[in-house]
Amino acid sequence: PHSWTKPQVQARSHPNVLAATAWLNNLYTAKSKDNLSSLEGVDLNVPLSYADRFRIRKPGVAWEMHPPHVDGGGIERWEDPTFRRCFEDILNGNWRKHDPFALEFRLNARSSLYGRPGQATVFRTFQGWLALSETAPTQGTLQVFPDVFLSNAYCILRPFFTPTVPIDSEDIFDGKNWKFDTSTPDFPGIIPRHGGFIGPRPKPELHPNLRLGECMTSVPQVRPGDGVFWHCDVVHAVEEEHTGRGESAVMYIPAVPLTPTNQAYVERQAATFLKSACPPDMPQGPGEAGFKGVGGLEDVL
């Protein structure tokens, strides 16, 4: 994967990108301002750079690599005790009190228990990308489920319920036709991969009440330089079809606040940057040293 091209280094360090991601970080809140100031080593006004990849879609080519899914932790959402506390109101039966923007337990949640290559180990308040081309709906752009509050509640509780009617029945949407069931170890949408797990990957046949076919919404038209960001728990996908004439290209740039865990990662990442090696979270390989167009310290804006 390419993470250190000159344009990527410049874009991540651009003042506008840093200002936008700092603003996004501040959408998260502690239970009180006093609590926020007492969180040692945490500053939502200090954005960190996380080296990710870019994506280029060719027109007319079907793309099935990014169906509806949630990043930032798979089975860890249930398995890691701290990560699980991010959803404690849901699991305690008070799902209406769930706050996707509550900060405290996000800070030390472990999103990568198994070291799966490509699994982010940092806390990203928002995932995002910078458009490199003009792209509109149906042209291979991003789709999102528009209500993270409801999708969190449904996805977190889904493993503990079983339908009592056929999954393709209209009656599946009636809550009376589901029963509480902890008799199996299944976590629908969690898939073993590379020694760890990917997902959640909601599917109509596993998560019918999300009505993915009706609810997944394409983002509006973007032009080069436009940024698109989505909450770290949002169900999102890349459109399978690209009906446009040109490439659909984006550069992934998330919002990452200063926290002790994030700072420790960025310090390890800095060492790979200086060597043009693969960032720690990315699949490992020979890196980009010796490639033309690799960015360096002189390209940090």
PDB file of C-alpha atoms in Angstrom:
ATOM      1  CA  PRO A   1       0.000   0.000   0.000  1.00  0.00           C
ATOM      2  CA  HIS A   2       1.113   3.554  -0.706  1.00  0.00           C
ATOM      3  CA  SER A   3       0.963   5.849   2.319  1.00  0.00           C
ATOM      4  CA  TRP A   4       3.905   8.218   1.865  1.00  0.00           C
ATOM      5  CA  THR A   5       3.514   9.820  -1.555  1.00  0.00           C
ATOM      6  CA  LYS A   6       4.326  13.513  -1.643  1.00  0.00           C
ATOM      7  CA  PRO A   7       0.662  14.567  -2.152  1.00  0.00           C
ATOM      8  CA  GLN A   8      -0.433  12.420   0.804  1.00  0.00           C
ATOM      9  CA  VAL A   9       2.179  13.945   3.107  1.00  0.00           C
ATOM     10  CA  GLN A  10       1.203  17.435   1.979  1.00  0.00           C
ATOM     11  CA  ALA A  11      -2.541  16.839   2.289  1.00  0.00           C
ATOM     12  CA  ARG A  12      -2.344  15.389   5.807  1.00  0.00           C
ATOM     13  CA  SER A  13      -0.336  18.367   7.018  1.00  0.00           C
ATOM     14  CA  HIS A  14      -2.369  21.047   5.232  1.00  0.00           C
ATOM     15  CA  PRO A  15      -3.690  23.672   7.690  1.00  0.00           C
ATOM     16  CA  ASN A  16      -7.248  23.322   6.375  1.00  0.00           C
ATOM     17  CA  VAL A  17      -7.246  19.559   6.906  1.00  0.00           C
ATOM     18  CA  LEU A  18      -5.817  19.939  10.400  1.00  0.00           C
ATOM     19  CA  ALA A  19      -8.390  22.619  11.282  1.00  0.00           C
ATOM     20  CA  ALA A  20     -11.264  20.508   9.958  1.00  0.00           C
ATOM     21  CA  THR A  21     -10.210  17.387  11.852  1.00  0.00           C
ATOM     22  CA  ALA A  22      -9.688  19.346  15.080  1.00  0.00           C
ATOM     23  CA  TRP A  23     -13.238  20.699  14.730  1.00  0.00           C
ATOM     24  CA  LEU A  24     -14.537  17.169  14.190  1.00  0.00           C
ATOM     25  CA  ASN A  25     -12.656  15.880  17.236  1.00  0.00           C
ATOM     26  CA  ASN A  26     -14.456  18.455  19.359  1.00  0.00           C
ATOM     27  CA  LEU A  27     -17.842  16.978  18.499  1.00  0.00           C
ATOM     28  CA  TYR A  28     -16.976  14.342  21.096  1.00  0.00           C
ATOM     29  CA  THR A  29     -17.662  15.292  24.688  1.00  0.00           C
ATOM     30  CA  ALA A  30     -16.845  14.170  28.193  1.00  0.00           C
ATOM     31  CA  LYS A  31     -19.580  14.018  30.797  1.00  0.00           C
ATOM     32  CA  SER A  32     -18.522  17.490  31.892  1.00  0.00           C
ATOM     33  CA  LYS A  33     -15.954  20.072  30.856  1.00  0.00           C
ATOM     34  CA  ASP A  34     -14.163  19.393  34.127  1.00  0.00           C
ATOM     35  CA  ASN A  35     -13.898  15.726  33.163  1.00  0.00           C
ATOM     36  CA  LEU A  36     -12.430  16.654  29.785  1.00  0.00           C
ATOM     37  CA  SER A  37      -9.755  18.877  31.314  1.00  0.00           C
ATOM     38  CA  SER A  38      -8.824  16.115  33.749  1.00  0.00           C
ATOM     39  CA  LEU A  39      -8.213  13.525  31.026  1.00  0.00           C
ATOM     40  CA  GLU A  40      -4.436  13.383  31.121  1.00  0.00           C
ATOM     41  CA  GLY A  41      -2.715  13.619  27.769  1.00  0.00           C
ATOM     42  CA  VAL A  42      -5.953  14.277  25.849  1.00  0.00           C
ATOM     43  CA  ASP A  43      -6.419  17.398  23.735  1.00  0.00           C
ATOM     44  CA  LEU A  44      -9.158  17.399  21.111  1.00  0.00           C
ATOM     45  CA  ASN A  45      -7.739  20.615  19.665  1.00  0.00           C
ATOM     46  CA  VAL A  46      -4.509  18.875  18.649  1.00  0.00           C
ATOM     47  CA  PRO A  47      -5.047  16.768  15.507  1.00  0.00           C
ATOM     48  CA  LEU A  48      -2.596  13.993  14.689  1.00  0.00           C
ATOM     49  CA  SER A  49      -1.723  12.652  11.241  1.00  0.00           C
ATOM     50  CA  TYR A  50      -2.559   9.020  10.534  1.00  0.00           C
ATOM     51  CA  ALA A  51      -0.975   7.545   7.420  1.00  0.00           C
ATOM     52  CA  ASP A  52      -3.536   5.622   5.404  1.00  0.00           C
ATOM     53  CA  ARG A  53      -3.930   4.711   1.743  1.00  0.00           C
ATOM     54  CA  PHE A  54      -5.737   6.024  -1.321  1.00  0.00           C
ATOM     55  CA  ARG A  55      -8.338   4.448  -3.613  1.00  0.00           C
ATOM     56  CA  ILE A  56      -8.737   4.795  -7.385  1.00  0.00           C
ATOM     57  CA  ARG A  57     -11.878   3.416  -9.043  1.00  0.00           C
ATOM     58  CA  LYS A  58     -11.978   2.859 -12.792  1.00  0.00           C
ATOM     59  CA  PRO A  59     -15.333   3.527 -14.510  1.00  0.00           C
ATOM     60  CA  GLY A  60     -17.393   0.573 -15.660  1.00  0.00           C
ATOM     61  CA  VAL A  61     -15.719  -1.883 -13.286  1.00  0.00           C
ATOM     62  CA  ALA A  62     -17.859  -3.544 -10.603  1.00  0.00           C
ATOM     63  CA  TRP A  63     -16.461  -3.157  -7.086  1.00  0.00           C
ATOM     64  CA  GLU A  64     -17.449  -5.548  -4.322  1.00  0.00           C
ATOM     65  CA  MET A  65     -14.533  -4.961  -1.962  1.00  0.00           C
ATOM     66  CA  HIS A  66     -16.330  -2.525   0.336  1.00  0.00           C
ATOM     67  CA  PRO A  67     -19.912  -3.655   1.054  1.00  0.00           C
ATOM     68  CA  PRO A  68     -21.701  -2.108   4.053  1.00  0.00           C
ATOM     69  CA  HIS A  69     -19.392  -2.390   7.055  1.00  0.00           C
ATOM     70  CA  VAL A  70     -18.114  -0.695  10.195  1.00  0.00           C
ATOM     71  CA  ASP A  71     -14.393  -0.130  10.742  1.00  0.00           C
ATOM     72  CA  GLY A  72     -12.450   0.505  13.913  1.00  0.00           C
ATOM     73  CA  GLY A  73     -12.854  -2.889  15.562  1.00  0.00           C
ATOM     74  CA  GLY A  74     -14.707  -6.127  14.855  1.00  0.00           C
ATOM     75  CA  ILE A  75     -15.400  -8.639  17.609  1.00  0.00           C
ATOM     76  CA  GLU A  76     -13.505  -6.229  19.863  1.00  0.00           C
ATOM     77  CA  ARG A  77     -16.698  -4.188  20.296  1.00  0.00           C
ATOM     78  CA  TRP A  78     -18.049  -7.004  22.436  1.00  0.00           C
ATOM     79  CA  GLU A  79     -14.853  -8.729  23.583  1.00  0.00           C
ATOM     80  CA  ASP A  80     -12.765  -5.838  24.891  1.00  0.00           C
ATOM     81  CA  PRO A  81     -14.184  -4.717  28.271  1.00  0.00           C
ATOM     82  CA  THR A  82     -13.369  -1.042  27.711  1.00  0.00           C
ATOM     83  CA  PHE A  83     -14.631  -0.949  24.127  1.00  0.00           C
ATOM     84  CA  ARG A  84     -17.802  -2.683  25.307  1.00  0.00           C
ATOM     85  CA  ARG A  85     -18.417   0.144  27.768  1.00  0.00           C
ATOM     86  CA  CYS A  86     -18.808   2.528  24.820  1.00  0.00           C
ATOM     87  CA  PHE A  87     -22.104   0.708  24.278  1.00  0.00           C
ATOM     88  CA  GLU A  88     -23.029  -0.005  27.893  1.00  0.00           C
ATOM     89  CA  ASP A  89     -26.338   1.872  27.754  1.00  0.00           C
ATOM     90  CA  ILE A  90     -27.365  -0.308  24.814  1.00  0.00           C
ATOM     91  CA  LEU A  91     -26.325  -3.515  26.565  1.00  0.00           C
ATOM     92  CA  ASN A  92     -27.984  -2.438  29.817  1.00  0.00           C
ATOM     93  CA  GLY A  93     -31.328  -1.996  28.086  1.00  0.00           C
ATOM     94  CA  ASN A  94     -31.171   1.807  28.032  1.00  0.00           C
ATOM     95  CA  TRP A  95     -30.368   2.093  24.339  1.00  0.00           C
ATOM     96  CA  ARG A  96     -32.163   5.432  24.016  1.00  0.00           C
ATOM     97  CA  LYS A  97     -29.508   6.938  26.312  1.00  0.00           C
ATOM     98  CA  HIS A  98     -26.626   5.775  24.114  1.00  0.00           C
ATOM     99  CA  ASP A  99     -24.303   8.612  23.099  1.00  0.00           C
ATOM    100  CA  PRO A 100     -22.075   7.793  20.098  1.00  0.00           C
ATOM    101  CA  PHE A 101     -20.022  10.906  20.890  1.00  0.00           C
ATOM    102  CA  ALA A 102     -19.191  10.026  24.505  1.00  0.00           C
ATOM    103  CA  LEU A 103     -15.431  10.265  24.810  1.00  0.00           C
ATOM    104  CA  GLU A 104     -14.183   8.565  27.970  1.00  0.00           C
ATOM    105  CA  PHE A 105     -14.212   4.865  27.097  1.00  0.00           C
ATOM    106  CA  ARG A 106     -13.146   5.469  23.500  1.00  0.00           C
ATOM    107  CA  LEU A 107      -9.746   6.618  24.729  1.00  0.00           C
ATOM    108  CA  ASN A 108      -8.554   3.222  25.963  1.00  0.00           C
ATOM    109  CA  ALA A 109     -10.763   0.920  23.912  1.00  0.00           C
ATOM    110  CA  ARG A 110      -8.716  -1.764  22.167  1.00  0.00           C
ATOM    111  CA  SER A 111      -9.898  -1.983  18.580  1.00  0.00           C
ATOM    112  CA  SER A 112      -7.278  -4.546  17.557  1.00  0.00           C
ATOM    113  CA  LEU A 113      -6.917  -7.526  19.891  1.00  0.00           C
ATOM    114  CA  TYR A 114      -5.538  -9.907  17.278  1.00  0.00           C
ATOM    115  CA  GLY A 115      -3.077  -7.777  15.312  1.00  0.00           C
ATOM    116  CA  ARG A 116      -4.874  -8.249  12.000  1.00  0.00           C
ATOM    117  CA  PRO A 117      -2.986  -6.379   9.234  1.00  0.00           C
ATOM    118  CA  GLY A 118      -4.839  -3.243   8.193  1.00  0.00           C
ATOM    119  CA  GLN A 119      -6.792  -2.959  11.445  1.00  0.00           C
ATOM    120  CA  ALA A 120      -6.401   0.535  12.892  1.00  0.00           C
ATOM    121  CA  THR A 121      -5.127   0.579  16.464  1.00  0.00           C
ATOM    122  CA  VAL A 122      -5.706   4.308  16.991  1.00  0.00           C
ATOM    123  CA  PHE A 123      -8.875   6.104  18.052  1.00  0.00           C
ATOM    124  CA  ARG A 124     -10.288   7.876  15.004  1.00  0.00           C
ATOM    125  CA  THR A 125     -13.186  10.149  15.910  1.00  0.00           C
ATOM    126  CA  PHE A 126     -14.158  10.281  12.252  1.00  0.00           C
ATOM    127  CA  GLN A 127     -12.977   8.416   9.233  1.00  0.00           C
ATOM    128  CA  GLY A 128     -12.656  10.453   6.100  1.00  0.00           C
ATOM    129  CA  TRP A 129     -11.250  11.061   2.686  1.00  0.00           C
ATOM    130  CA  LEU A 130     -10.154  13.914   0.482  1.00  0.00           C
ATOM    131  CA  ALA A 131     -11.599  13.831  -3.024  1.00  0.00           C
ATOM    132  CA  LEU A 132      -9.059  13.702  -5.851  1.00  0.00           C
ATOM    133  CA  SER A 133     -11.636  13.685  -8.632  1.00  0.00           C
ATOM    134  CA  GLU A 134     -15.133  14.887  -9.408  1.00  0.00           C
ATOM    135  CA  THR A 135     -17.505  12.127  -8.346  1.00  0.00           C
ATOM    136  CA  ALA A 136     -21.286  11.983  -7.984  1.00  0.00           C
ATOM    137  CA  PRO A 137     -23.776   9.336  -6.832  1.00  0.00           C
ATOM    138  CA  THR A 138     -23.667   6.149  -8.975  1.00  0.00           C
ATOM    139  CA  GLN A 139     -20.040   6.953  -9.833  1.00  0.00           C
ATOM    140  CA  GLY A 140     -18.337   4.741  -7.266  1.00  0.00           C
ATOM    141  CA  THR A 141     -18.664   7.080  -4.312  1.00  0.00           C
ATOM    142  CA  LEU A 142     -19.247   6.577  -0.585  1.00  0.00           C
ATOM    143  CA  GLN A 143     -22.548   5.418   0.882  1.00  0.00           C
ATOM    144  CA  VAL A 144     -23.497   5.788   4.546  1.00  0.00           C
ATOM    145  CA  PHE A 145     -26.268   4.635   6.854  1.00  0.00           C
ATOM    146  CA  PRO A 146     -27.623   7.997   8.039  1.00  0.00           C
ATOM    147  CA  ASP A 147     -28.298   7.254  11.728  1.00  0.00           C
ATOM    148  CA  VAL A 148     -25.332   6.051  13.798  1.00  0.00           C
ATOM    149  CA  PHE A 149     -27.423   6.045  16.981  1.00  0.00           C
ATOM    150  CA  LEU A 150     -29.881   3.479  15.616  1.00  0.00           C
ATOM    151  CA  SER A 151     -27.328   1.377  13.745  1.00  0.00           C
ATOM    152  CA  ASN A 152     -25.163   1.118  16.870  1.00  0.00           C
ATOM    153  CA  ALA A 153     -28.095  -0.069  18.958  1.00  0.00           C
ATOM    154  CA  TYR A 154     -29.182  -2.618  16.364  1.00  0.00           C
ATOM    155  CA  CYS A 155     -25.727  -4.002  15.515  1.00  0.00           C
ATOM    156  CA  ILE A 156     -24.627  -4.331  19.142  1.00  0.00           C
ATOM    157  CA  LEU A 157     -27.813  -6.181  20.169  1.00  0.00           C
ATOM    158  CA  ARG A 158     -28.215  -8.264  17.014  1.00  0.00           C
ATOM    159  CA  PRO A 159     -26.064 -11.253  18.224  1.00  0.00           C
ATOM    160  CA  PHE A 160     -28.438 -11.807  21.131  1.00  0.00           C
ATOM    161  CA  PHE A 161     -31.659 -12.207  19.149  1.00  0.00           C
ATOM    162  CA  THR A 162     -32.998 -14.787  16.707  1.00  0.00           C
ATOM    163  CA  PRO A 163     -35.934 -14.328  14.308  1.00  0.00           C
ATOM    164  CA  THR A 164     -38.938 -16.600  14.735  1.00  0.00           C
ATOM    165  CA  VAL A 165     -40.189 -16.038  11.178  1.00  0.00           C
ATOM    166  CA  PRO A 166     -38.400 -16.408   7.817  1.00  0.00           C
ATOM    167  CA  ILE A 167     -35.856 -13.647   7.295  1.00  0.00           C
ATOM    168  CA  ASP A 168     -37.493 -12.627   3.995  1.00  0.00           C
ATOM    169  CA  SER A 169     -40.959 -12.340   5.545  1.00  0.00           C
ATOM    170  CA  GLU A 170     -42.619  -8.939   5.920  1.00  0.00           C
ATOM    171  CA  ASP A 171     -43.274  -9.987   9.508  1.00  0.00           C
ATOM    172  CA  ILE A 172     -39.537  -9.813  10.220  1.00  0.00           C
ATOM    173  CA  PHE A 173     -39.939  -6.085  10.927  1.00  0.00           C
ATOM    174  CA  ASP A 174     -42.255  -6.751  13.863  1.00  0.00           C
ATOM    175  CA  GLY A 175     -40.270  -6.898  17.103  1.00  0.00           C
ATOM    176  CA  LYS A 176     -42.605  -9.596  18.386  1.00  0.00           C
ATOM    177  CA  ASN A 177     -41.092 -11.971  15.843  1.00  0.00           C
ATOM    178  CA  TRP A 178     -37.652 -11.931  17.450  1.00  0.00           C
ATOM    179  CA  LYS A 179     -36.639 -13.776  20.602  1.00  0.00           C
ATOM    180  CA  PHE A 180     -33.769 -13.312  23.020  1.00  0.00           C
ATOM    181  CA  ASP A 181     -31.306 -16.125  22.330  1.00  0.00           C
ATOM    182  CA  THR A 182     -27.790 -16.636  23.700  1.00  0.00           C
ATOM    183  CA  SER A 183     -27.577 -20.319  22.811  1.00  0.00           C
ATOM    184  CA  THR A 184     -25.079 -19.832  19.960  1.00  0.00           C
ATOM    185  CA  PRO A 185     -21.695 -18.086  19.783  1.00  0.00           C
ATOM    186  CA  ASP A 186     -22.558 -16.463  16.443  1.00  0.00           C
ATOM    187  CA  PHE A 187     -21.938 -12.762  15.872  1.00  0.00           C
ATOM    188  CA  PRO A 188     -23.720 -11.973  12.595  1.00  0.00           C
ATOM    189  CA  GLY A 189     -21.521  -9.952  10.275  1.00  0.00           C
ATOM    190  CA  ILE A 190     -18.262 -10.721  12.104  1.00  0.00           C
ATOM    191  CA  ILE A 191     -15.954 -12.646   9.763  1.00  0.00           C
ATOM    192  CA  PRO A 192     -12.625 -14.378  10.598  1.00  0.00           C
ATOM    193  CA  ARG A 193      -9.807 -12.949   8.492  1.00  0.00           C
ATOM    194  CA  HIS A 194      -5.987 -13.027   8.666  1.00  0.00           C
ATOM    195  CA  GLY A 195      -5.827 -14.245  12.246  1.00  0.00           C
ATOM    196  CA  GLY A 196      -8.398 -11.730  13.466  1.00  0.00           C
ATOM    197  CA  PHE A 197     -11.870 -10.562  12.525  1.00  0.00           C
ATOM    198  CA  ILE A 198     -13.373  -8.047  10.134  1.00  0.00           C
ATOM    199  CA  GLY A 199     -16.739  -6.408  10.474  1.00  0.00           C
ATOM    200  CA  PRO A 200     -19.330  -5.790  11.547  1.00  0.00           C
ATOM    201  CA  ARG A 201     -20.570  -6.283   7.983  1.00  0.00           C
ATOM    202  CA  PRO A 202     -24.354  -5.918   8.069  1.00  0.00           C
ATOM    203  CA  LYS A 203     -26.222  -7.778   5.337  1.00  0.00           C
ATOM    204  CA  PRO A 204     -29.936  -7.784   4.468  1.00  0.00           C
ATOM    205  CA  GLU A 205     -30.132 -11.495   5.268  1.00  0.00           C
ATOM    206  CA  LEU A 206     -28.472 -10.983   8.666  1.00  0.00           C
ATOM    207  CA  HIS A 207     -29.603  -7.483   9.646  1.00  0.00           C
ATOM    208  CA  PRO A 208     -32.958  -7.074   7.888  1.00  0.00           C
ATOM    209  CA  ASN A 209     -34.242  -4.285  10.116  1.00  0.00           C
ATOM    210  CA  LEU A 210     -31.526  -1.914   8.949  1.00  0.00           C
ATOM    211  CA  ARG A 211     -33.215  -1.966   5.509  1.00  0.00           C
ATOM    212  CA  LEU A 212     -29.843  -1.405   3.894  1.00  0.00           C
ATOM    213  CA  GLY A 213     -31.237  -1.407   0.366  1.00  0.00           C
ATOM    214  CA  GLU A 214     -33.444   1.552   1.222  1.00  0.00           C
ATOM    215  CA  CYS A 215     -31.286   3.399   3.722  1.00  0.00           C
ATOM    216  CA  MET A 216     -27.709   3.376   2.415  1.00  0.00           C
ATOM    217  CA  THR A 217     -27.306   6.913   1.085  1.00  0.00           C
ATOM    218  CA  SER A 218     -24.721   8.120  -1.413  1.00  0.00           C
ATOM    219  CA  VAL A 219     -22.865  11.313  -0.536  1.00  0.00           C
ATOM    220  CA  PRO A 220     -23.521  14.336  -2.783  1.00  0.00           C
ATOM    221  CA  GLN A 221     -21.278  15.283  -5.675  1.00  0.00           C
ATOM    222  CA  VAL A 222     -17.718  16.125  -4.662  1.00  0.00           C
ATOM    223  CA  ARG A 223     -14.905  17.913  -6.460  1.00  0.00           C
ATOM    224  CA  PRO A 224     -11.134  17.691  -5.977  1.00  0.00           C
ATOM    225  CA  GLY A 225     -10.236  19.063  -2.567  1.00  0.00           C
ATOM    226  CA  ASP A 226     -13.606  18.336  -0.947  1.00  0.00           C
ATOM    227  CA  GLY A 227     -13.421  16.406   2.306  1.00  0.00           C
ATOM    228  CA  VAL A 228     -15.974  13.822   3.454  1.00  0.00           C
ATOM    229  CA  PHE A 229     -16.002  12.526   7.033  1.00  0.00           C
ATOM    230  CA  TRP A 230     -18.170  10.011   8.875  1.00  0.00           C
ATOM    231  CA  HIS A 231     -18.402   8.948  12.530  1.00  0.00           C
ATOM    232  CA  CYS A 232     -16.177   5.982  13.368  1.00  0.00           C
ATOM    233  CA  ASP A 233     -19.204   3.733  14.058  1.00  0.00           C
ATOM    234  CA  VAL A 234     -21.139   4.608  10.898  1.00  0.00           C
ATOM    235  CA  VAL A 235     -22.105   1.759   8.576  1.00  0.00           C
ATOM    236  CA  HIS A 236     -20.624   2.722   5.220  1.00  0.00           C
ATOM    237  CA  ALA A 237     -19.853   1.235   1.821  1.00  0.00           C
ATOM    238  CA  VAL A 238     -18.465   2.033  -1.605  1.00  0.00           C
ATOM    239  CA  GLU A 239     -20.966   1.896  -4.455  1.00  0.00           C
ATOM    240  CA  GLU A 240     -20.591  -1.297  -6.461  1.00  0.00           C
ATOM    241  CA  GLU A 241     -21.181   0.408  -9.796  1.00  0.00           C
ATOM    242  CA  HIS A 242     -19.249   3.295 -11.317  1.00  0.00           C
ATOM    243  CA  THR A 243     -21.263   4.752 -14.190  1.00  0.00           C
ATOM    244  CA  GLY A 244     -19.116   7.849 -14.626  1.00  0.00           C
ATOM    245  CA  ARG A 245     -16.524   8.529 -17.303  1.00  0.00           C
ATOM    246  CA  GLY A 246     -13.483   9.289 -15.182  1.00  0.00           C
ATOM    247  CA  GLU A 247     -11.699   7.750 -12.237  1.00  0.00           C
ATOM    248  CA  SER A 248     -13.222   7.997  -8.774  1.00  0.00           C
ATOM    249  CA  ALA A 249     -10.233   8.698  -6.560  1.00  0.00           C
ATOM    250  CA  VAL A 250      -9.908   9.572  -2.880  1.00  0.00           C
ATOM    251  CA  MET A 251      -7.143   9.897  -0.312  1.00  0.00           C
ATOM    252  CA  TYR A 252      -8.050   8.519   3.124  1.00  0.00           C
ATOM    253  CA  ILE A 253      -7.457  11.047   5.919  1.00  0.00           C
ATOM    254  CA  PRO A 254      -9.213  10.438   9.266  1.00  0.00           C
ATOM    255  CA  ALA A 255      -9.663  12.722  12.266  1.00  0.00           C
ATOM    256  CA  VAL A 256      -7.328  11.596  15.059  1.00  0.00           C
ATOM    257  CA  PRO A 257      -7.083  13.522  18.352  1.00  0.00           C
ATOM    258  CA  LEU A 258      -4.149  13.711  20.717  1.00  0.00           C
ATOM    259  CA  THR A 259      -4.473  10.935  23.301  1.00  0.00           C
ATOM    260  CA  PRO A 260      -1.728   8.907  25.016  1.00  0.00           C
ATOM    261  CA  THR A 261      -2.475   5.833  22.890  1.00  0.00           C
ATOM    262  CA  ASN A 262      -2.666   7.827  19.663  1.00  0.00           C
ATOM    263  CA  GLN A 263       0.539   9.695  20.469  1.00  0.00           C
ATOM    264  CA  ALA A 264       2.398   6.439  21.110  1.00  0.00           C
ATOM    265  CA  TYR A 265       1.247   5.119  17.741  1.00  0.00           C
ATOM    266  CA  VAL A 266       2.192   8.296  15.865  1.00  0.00           C
ATOM    267  CA  GLU A 267       5.679   8.145  17.374  1.00  0.00           C
ATOM    268  CA  ARG A 268       6.094   4.620  15.973  1.00  0.00           C
ATOM    269  CA  GLN A 269       4.603   5.795  12.690  1.00  0.00           C
ATOM    270  CA  ALA A 270       7.132   8.645  12.494  1.00  0.00           C
ATOM    271  CA  ALA A 271       9.985   6.144  12.412  1.00  0.00           C
ATOM    272  CA  THR A 272       8.417   4.415   9.397  1.00  0.00           C
ATOM    273  CA  PHE A 273       7.884   7.774   7.681  1.00  0.00           C
ATOM    274  CA  LEU A 274      11.568   8.641   7.926  1.00  0.00           C
ATOM    275  CA  LYS A 275      12.430   5.301   6.281  1.00  0.00           C
ATOM    276  CA  SER A 276       9.512   5.332   3.777  1.00  0.00           C
ATOM    277  CA  ALA A 277       8.479   2.016   5.343  1.00  0.00           C
ATOM    278  CA  CYS A 278       4.943   0.681   5.799  1.00  0.00           C
ATOM    279  CA  PRO A 279       3.093   2.356   8.706  1.00  0.00           C
ATOM    280  CA  PRO A 280       2.617   0.026  11.705  1.00  0.00           C
ATOM    281  CA  ASP A 281      -1.128  -0.545  11.126  1.00  0.00           C
ATOM    282  CA  MET A 282      -0.778  -1.259   7.421  1.00  0.00           C
ATOM    283  CA  PRO A 283       0.028  -4.638   5.834  1.00  0.00           C
ATOM    284  CA  GLN A 284       3.786  -4.979   5.935  1.00  0.00           C
ATOM    285  CA  GLY A 285       5.980  -5.180   2.856  1.00  0.00           C
ATOM    286  CA  PRO A 286       9.062  -3.639   1.255  1.00  0.00           C
ATOM    287  CA  GLY A 287       7.751  -0.100   1.728  1.00  0.00           C
ATOM    288  CA  GLU A 288       8.232   2.849  -0.608  1.00  0.00           C
ATOM    289  CA  ALA A 289      11.922   3.646  -0.206  1.00  0.00           C
ATOM    290  CA  GLY A 290      13.426   4.258  -3.626  1.00  0.00           C
ATOM    291  CA  PHE A 291      10.084   4.964  -5.290  1.00  0.00           C
ATOM    292  CA  LYS A 292       9.691   8.140  -7.305  1.00  0.00           C
ATOM    293  CA  GLY A 293       7.461  10.760  -5.702  1.00  0.00           C
ATOM    294  CA  VAL A 294       7.894   9.623  -2.100  1.00  0.00           C
ATOM    295  CA  GLY A 295       7.324  12.419   0.393  1.00  0.00           C
ATOM    296  CA  GLY A 296       9.798  13.519   3.026  1.00  0.00           C
ATOM    297  CA  LEU A 297      10.149  16.016   5.845  1.00  0.00           C
ATOM    298  CA  GLU A 298      10.484  18.834   3.326  1.00  0.00           C
ATOM    299  CA  ASP A 299       6.928  18.096   2.126  1.00  0.00           C
ATOM    300  CA  VAL A 300       5.281  18.604   5.519  1.00  0.00           C
ATOM    301  CA  LEU A 301       3.422  21.904   5.205  1.00  0.00           C
TER     302      LEU A 301
END
